[in-house]
CSV table of C-alpha atoms in Angstrom, one decimal:
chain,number,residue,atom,x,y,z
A,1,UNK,CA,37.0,-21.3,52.9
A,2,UNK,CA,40.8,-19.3,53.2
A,3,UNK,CA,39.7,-17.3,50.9
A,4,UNK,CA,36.2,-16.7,51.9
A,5,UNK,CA,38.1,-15.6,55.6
A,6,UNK,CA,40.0,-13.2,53.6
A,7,UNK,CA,36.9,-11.8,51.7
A,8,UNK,CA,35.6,-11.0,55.0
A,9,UNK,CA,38.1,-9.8,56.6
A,10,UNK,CA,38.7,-7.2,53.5
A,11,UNK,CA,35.0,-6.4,54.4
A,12,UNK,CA,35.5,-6.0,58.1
A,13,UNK,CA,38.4,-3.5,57.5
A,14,UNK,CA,36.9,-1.4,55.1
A,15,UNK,CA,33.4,-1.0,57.6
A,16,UNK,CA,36.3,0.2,59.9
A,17,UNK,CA,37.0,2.6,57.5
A,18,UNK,CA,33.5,4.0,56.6
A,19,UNK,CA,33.1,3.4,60.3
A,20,UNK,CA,35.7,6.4,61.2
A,21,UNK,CA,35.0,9.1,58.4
A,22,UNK,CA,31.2,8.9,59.6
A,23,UNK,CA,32.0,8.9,63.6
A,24,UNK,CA,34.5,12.3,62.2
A,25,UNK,CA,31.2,13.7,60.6
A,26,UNK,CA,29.5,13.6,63.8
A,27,UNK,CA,32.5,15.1,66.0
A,28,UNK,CA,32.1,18.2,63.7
A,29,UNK,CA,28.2,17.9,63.2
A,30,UNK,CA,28.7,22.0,65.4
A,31,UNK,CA,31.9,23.1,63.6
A,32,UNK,CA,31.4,25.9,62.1
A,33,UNK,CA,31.9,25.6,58.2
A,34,UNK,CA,33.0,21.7,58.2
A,35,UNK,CA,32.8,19.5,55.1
A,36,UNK,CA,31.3,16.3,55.4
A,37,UNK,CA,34.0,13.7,54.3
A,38,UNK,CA,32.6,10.2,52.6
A,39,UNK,CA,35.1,7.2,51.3
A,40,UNK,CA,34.8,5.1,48.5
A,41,UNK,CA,35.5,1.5,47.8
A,42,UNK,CA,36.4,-0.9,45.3
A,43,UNK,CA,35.7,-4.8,44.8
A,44,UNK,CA,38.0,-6.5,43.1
A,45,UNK,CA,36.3,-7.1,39.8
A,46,UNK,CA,36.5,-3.1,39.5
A,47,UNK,CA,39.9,-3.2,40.0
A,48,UNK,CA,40.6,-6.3,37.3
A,49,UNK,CA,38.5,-4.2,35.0
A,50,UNK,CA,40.8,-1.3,35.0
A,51,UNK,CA,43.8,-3.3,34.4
A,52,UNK,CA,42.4,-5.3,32.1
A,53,UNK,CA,41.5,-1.6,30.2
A,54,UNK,CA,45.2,-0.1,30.7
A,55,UNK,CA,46.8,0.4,27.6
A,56,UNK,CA,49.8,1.5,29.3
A,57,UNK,CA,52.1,-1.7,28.8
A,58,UNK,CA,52.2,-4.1,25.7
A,59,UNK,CA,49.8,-6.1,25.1
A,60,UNK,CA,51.9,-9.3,24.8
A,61,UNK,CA,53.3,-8.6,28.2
A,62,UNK,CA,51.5,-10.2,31.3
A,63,UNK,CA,50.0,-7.5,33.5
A,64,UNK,CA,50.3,-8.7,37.2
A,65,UNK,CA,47.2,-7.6,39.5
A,66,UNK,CA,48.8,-7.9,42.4
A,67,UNK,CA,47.9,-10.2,44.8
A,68,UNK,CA,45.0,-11.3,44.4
A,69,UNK,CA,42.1,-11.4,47.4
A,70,UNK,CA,38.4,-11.4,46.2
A,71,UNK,CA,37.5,-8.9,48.7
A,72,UNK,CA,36.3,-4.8,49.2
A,73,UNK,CA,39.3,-2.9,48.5
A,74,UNK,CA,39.1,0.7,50.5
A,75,UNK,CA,39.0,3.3,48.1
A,76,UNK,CA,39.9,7.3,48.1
A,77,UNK,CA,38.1,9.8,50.6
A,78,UNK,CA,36.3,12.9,49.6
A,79,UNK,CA,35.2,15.8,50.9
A,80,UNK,CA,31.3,17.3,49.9
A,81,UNK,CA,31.8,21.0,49.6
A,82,UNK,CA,28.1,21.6,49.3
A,83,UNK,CA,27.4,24.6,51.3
A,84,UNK,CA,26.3,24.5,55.1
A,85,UNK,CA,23.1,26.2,56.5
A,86,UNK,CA,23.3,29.7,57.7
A,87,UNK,CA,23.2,31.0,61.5
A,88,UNK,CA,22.0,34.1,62.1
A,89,UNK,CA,24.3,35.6,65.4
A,90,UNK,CA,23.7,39.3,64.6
A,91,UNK,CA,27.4,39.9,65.2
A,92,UNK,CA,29.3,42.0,63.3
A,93,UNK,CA,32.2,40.0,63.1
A,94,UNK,CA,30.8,36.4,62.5
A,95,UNK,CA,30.9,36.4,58.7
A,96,UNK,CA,29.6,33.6,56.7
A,97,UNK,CA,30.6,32.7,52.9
A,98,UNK,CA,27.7,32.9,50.3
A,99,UNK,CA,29.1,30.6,47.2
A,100,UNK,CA,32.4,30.0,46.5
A,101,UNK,CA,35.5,31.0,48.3
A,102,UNK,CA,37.6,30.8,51.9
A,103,UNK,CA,38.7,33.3,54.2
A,104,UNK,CA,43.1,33.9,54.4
A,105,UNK,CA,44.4,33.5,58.0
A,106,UNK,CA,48.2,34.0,58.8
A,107,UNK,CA,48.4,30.8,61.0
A,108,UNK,CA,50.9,30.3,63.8
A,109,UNK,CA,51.7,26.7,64.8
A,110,UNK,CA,51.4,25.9,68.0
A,111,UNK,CA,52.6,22.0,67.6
A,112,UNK,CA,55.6,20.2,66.4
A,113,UNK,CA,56.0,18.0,63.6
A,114,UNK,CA,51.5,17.9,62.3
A,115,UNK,CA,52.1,18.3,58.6
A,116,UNK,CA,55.9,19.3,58.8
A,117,UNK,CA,54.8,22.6,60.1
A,118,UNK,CA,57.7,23.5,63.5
A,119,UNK,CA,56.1,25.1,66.9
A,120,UNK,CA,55.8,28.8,66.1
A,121,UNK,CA,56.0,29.0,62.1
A,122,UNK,CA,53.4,31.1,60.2
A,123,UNK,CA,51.6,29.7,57.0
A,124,UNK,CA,49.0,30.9,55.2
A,125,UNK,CA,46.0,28.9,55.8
A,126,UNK,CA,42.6,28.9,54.8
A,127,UNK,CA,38.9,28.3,56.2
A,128,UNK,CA,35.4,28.6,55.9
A,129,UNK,CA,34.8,29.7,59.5
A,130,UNK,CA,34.2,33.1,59.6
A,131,UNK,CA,33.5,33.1,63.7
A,132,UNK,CA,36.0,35.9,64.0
A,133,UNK,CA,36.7,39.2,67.1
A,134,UNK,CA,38.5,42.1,67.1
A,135,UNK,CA,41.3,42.6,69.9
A,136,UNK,CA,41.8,45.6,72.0
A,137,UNK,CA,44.2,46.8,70.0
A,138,UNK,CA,41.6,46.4,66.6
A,139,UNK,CA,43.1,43.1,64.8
A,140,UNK,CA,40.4,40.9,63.4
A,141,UNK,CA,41.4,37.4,64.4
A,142,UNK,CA,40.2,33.8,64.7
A,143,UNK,CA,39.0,32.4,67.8
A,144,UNK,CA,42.6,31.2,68.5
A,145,UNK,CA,44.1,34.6,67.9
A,146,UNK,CA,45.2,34.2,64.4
A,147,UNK,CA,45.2,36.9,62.2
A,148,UNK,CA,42.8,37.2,59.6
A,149,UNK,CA,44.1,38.7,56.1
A,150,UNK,CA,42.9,40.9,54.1
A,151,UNK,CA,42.7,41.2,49.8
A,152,UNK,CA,46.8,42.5,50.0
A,153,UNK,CA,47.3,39.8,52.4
A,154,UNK,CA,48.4,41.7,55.0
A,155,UNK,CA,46.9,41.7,58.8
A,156,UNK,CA,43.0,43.6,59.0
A,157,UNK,CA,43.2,46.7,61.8
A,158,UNK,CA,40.4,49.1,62.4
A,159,UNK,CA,40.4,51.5,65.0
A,160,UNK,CA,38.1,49.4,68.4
A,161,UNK,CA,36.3,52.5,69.7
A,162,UNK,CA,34.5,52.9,66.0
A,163,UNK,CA,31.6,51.2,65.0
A,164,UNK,CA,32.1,49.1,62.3
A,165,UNK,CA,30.0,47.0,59.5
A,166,UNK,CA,30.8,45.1,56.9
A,167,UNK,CA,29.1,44.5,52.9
A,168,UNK,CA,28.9,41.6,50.6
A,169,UNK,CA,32.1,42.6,49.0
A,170,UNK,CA,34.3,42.2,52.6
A,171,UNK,CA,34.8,45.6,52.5
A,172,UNK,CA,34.9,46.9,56.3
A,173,UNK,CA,33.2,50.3,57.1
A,174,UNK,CA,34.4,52.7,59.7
A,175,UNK,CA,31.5,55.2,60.8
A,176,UNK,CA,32.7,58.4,62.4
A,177,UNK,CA,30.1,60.8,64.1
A,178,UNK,CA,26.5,61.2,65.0
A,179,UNK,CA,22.5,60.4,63.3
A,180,UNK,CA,22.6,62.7,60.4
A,181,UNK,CA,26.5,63.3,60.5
A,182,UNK,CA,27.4,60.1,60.8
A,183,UNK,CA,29.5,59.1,57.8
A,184,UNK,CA,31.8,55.9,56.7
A,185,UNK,CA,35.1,54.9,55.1
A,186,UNK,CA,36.2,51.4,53.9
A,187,UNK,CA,39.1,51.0,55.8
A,188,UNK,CA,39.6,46.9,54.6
A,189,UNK,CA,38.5,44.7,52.8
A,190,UNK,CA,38.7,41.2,53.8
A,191,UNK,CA,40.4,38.8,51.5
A,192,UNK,CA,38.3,35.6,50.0
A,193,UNK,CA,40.4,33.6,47.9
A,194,UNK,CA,39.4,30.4,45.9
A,195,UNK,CA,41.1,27.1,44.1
A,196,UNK,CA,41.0,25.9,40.6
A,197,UNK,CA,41.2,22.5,42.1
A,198,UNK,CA,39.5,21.9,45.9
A,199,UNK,CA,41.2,18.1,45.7
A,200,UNK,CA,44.9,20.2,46.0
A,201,UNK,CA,43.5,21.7,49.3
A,202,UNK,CA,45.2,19.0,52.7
A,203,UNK,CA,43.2,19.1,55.7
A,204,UNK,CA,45.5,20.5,58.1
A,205,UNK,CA,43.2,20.2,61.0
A,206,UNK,CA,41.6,23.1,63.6
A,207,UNK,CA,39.2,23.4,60.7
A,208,UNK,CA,41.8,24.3,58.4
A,209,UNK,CA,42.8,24.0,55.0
A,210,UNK,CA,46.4,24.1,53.5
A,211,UNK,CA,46.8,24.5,49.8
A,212,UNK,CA,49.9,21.8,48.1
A,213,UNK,CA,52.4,22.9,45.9
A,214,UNK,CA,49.8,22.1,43.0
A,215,UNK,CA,47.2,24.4,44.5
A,216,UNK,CA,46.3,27.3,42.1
A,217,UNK,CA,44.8,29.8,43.9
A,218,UNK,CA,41.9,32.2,42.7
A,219,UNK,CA,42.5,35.7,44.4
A,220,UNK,CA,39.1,36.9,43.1
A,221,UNK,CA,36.8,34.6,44.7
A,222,UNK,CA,33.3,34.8,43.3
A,223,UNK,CA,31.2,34.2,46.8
A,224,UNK,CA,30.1,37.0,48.9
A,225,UNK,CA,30.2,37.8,52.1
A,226,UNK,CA,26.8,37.9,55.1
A,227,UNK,CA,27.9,39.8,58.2
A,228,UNK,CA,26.2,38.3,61.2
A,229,UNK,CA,26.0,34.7,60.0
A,230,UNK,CA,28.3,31.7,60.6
A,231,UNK,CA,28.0,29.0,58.4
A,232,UNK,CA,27.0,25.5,60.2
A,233,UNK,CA,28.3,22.4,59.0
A,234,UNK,CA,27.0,20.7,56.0
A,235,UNK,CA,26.8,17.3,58.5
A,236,UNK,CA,23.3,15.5,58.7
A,237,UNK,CA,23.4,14.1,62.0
A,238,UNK,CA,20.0,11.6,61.1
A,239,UNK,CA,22.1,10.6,57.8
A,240,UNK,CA,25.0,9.6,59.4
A,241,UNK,CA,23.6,8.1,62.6
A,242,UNK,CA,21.4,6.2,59.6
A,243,UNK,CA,24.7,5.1,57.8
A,244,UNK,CA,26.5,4.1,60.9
A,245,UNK,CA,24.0,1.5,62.2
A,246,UNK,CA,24.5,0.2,58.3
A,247,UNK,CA,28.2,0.0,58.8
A,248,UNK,CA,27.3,-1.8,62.0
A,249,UNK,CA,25.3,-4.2,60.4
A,250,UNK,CA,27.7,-5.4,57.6
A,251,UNK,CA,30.9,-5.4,60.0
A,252,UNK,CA,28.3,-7.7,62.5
A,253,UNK,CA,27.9,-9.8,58.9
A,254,UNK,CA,31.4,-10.2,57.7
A,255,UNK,CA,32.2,-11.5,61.7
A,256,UNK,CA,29.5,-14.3,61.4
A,257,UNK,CA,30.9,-15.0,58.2
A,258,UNK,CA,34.5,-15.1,60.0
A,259,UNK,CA,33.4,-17.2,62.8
A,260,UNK,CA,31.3,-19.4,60.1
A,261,UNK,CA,33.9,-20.2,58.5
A,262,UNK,CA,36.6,-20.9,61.1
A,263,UNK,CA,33.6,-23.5,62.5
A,264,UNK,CA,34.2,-25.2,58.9
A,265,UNK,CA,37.6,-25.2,58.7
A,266,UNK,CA,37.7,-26.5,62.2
A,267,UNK,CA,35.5,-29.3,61.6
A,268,UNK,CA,37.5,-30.1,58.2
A,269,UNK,CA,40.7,-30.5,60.0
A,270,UNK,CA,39.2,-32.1,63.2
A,271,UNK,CA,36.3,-34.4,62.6
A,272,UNK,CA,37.6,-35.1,58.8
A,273,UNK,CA,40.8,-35.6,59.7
A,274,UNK,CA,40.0,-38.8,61.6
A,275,UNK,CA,38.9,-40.7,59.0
């Protein structure tokens, strides 16, 4: 009966869990770009298996499991980088990523103390929100006013009174002049980078991505870029409303099983006890 409260309980956390990454999914179900996250979990005859397979100690040598609960062990969370829907906006400067790749942005913190980053230092980051503006002065920039960088890595500035367009490649076109004298010059080209490994990318947060010191970065990205499209979030709302009234069931299961099994135990110690 302990251990059948501890089973339970072991349940009851990981529905937590599942619980949390799905309600995320549906904060973000608009955010442009976002990647559905998922966890995984692991009962504990997966986990004897794999000891019982590891060849990494002798095999006269006891191998200790740990303590041992017959319960759901929570697993490791993953991201699906399966590629969102497209939005047509018509604006020049919402660009969305076709295949593989992220945009650059020279980030500046604006907090203390999130991800060891200081109030006002300037990293590198990198997203797949392409809802970008141009400033008076020409900079291309996020929605918060960070700048996005081009292939050199360097800040992207056009001149504002020019019309602009920009191609597949992320090259930006300046036209100068009138109907059949109208002519254009690629004045940037906006950086998309890639990673050998998307698992060394840490969510920073404000639907950013940092890469760790294992990242290996791909400066030749092989997506392209559609200007005026913003790529929607790869979040089905009816799958994870669907998968949370799941989670609610089994965490409402594992608590009848808890309150089961306290009535048992309660009898054993009470009503047994007296005779």
């Amino acid at each position: 009966m302990v251990k059948g409260l501890y089973t339970a309980w072991t349940a009851m956390i990981n529905e937590q869990h599942r619980m949390d990454v799905a309600t995320n999914n549906l904060a973000n179900a608009n955010t442009n770009g976002y990647k559905k996250e998922g966890s995984t979990q692991q009962t504990f005859d997966s986990q004897l298996a794999l000891k019982i397979k590891d060849t990494s100690e002798p095999g006269s040598y006891p191998r200790r499991l740990g303590r041992i609960v017959p319960g759901v062990k929570t697993g490791e969370d993953y991201t699906d980088w399966s590629e969102g829907p497209m939005k047509s906006t018509g604006n020049t400067w919402d660009l969305a990523i076709s295949g593989k790749g992220f945009f650059a942005i020279d980030y500046t913190s604006a907090h203390n103390n999130i991800a060891g980053h200081t109030q006002g230092q300037q990293t590198v980051m990198y997203t797949r929100d392409g809802s970008f503006t141009l400033t008076a002065d020409g900079a291309l920039v996020t929605h918060d006013g960070d700048f996005v960088l081009d292939t050199e890595g360097q800040h992207i500035e056009v001149d504002p009174t020019k019309k602009h367009a920009v191609n597949v490649k992320g090259q930006v076109l300046e036209f100068t002049g009138d109907g059949a004298n109208e002519t254009s010059e690629v004045v940037a080209t906006i950086g998309l980078f890639d990673f050998e490994d998307y698992d060394a990318l840490y969510k920073y947060g404000e639907n950013l991505y940092e890469p760790t010191d294992v990242a290996v970065r791909i400066d030749n990205a092989t997506g392209s870029i559609n200007a005026g499209f913003l790529e929607q979030s790869n979040v089905s709302v009816v799958d994870e409303m669907v998968s949370i009234i799941n989670i609610q069931r089994h965490y409402e299961a594992a608590s009848t099983m808890i309150q089961t099994a306290n009535e048992t135990l309660k009898t054993a110690t009470t009503d047994l006890g007296r005779l």
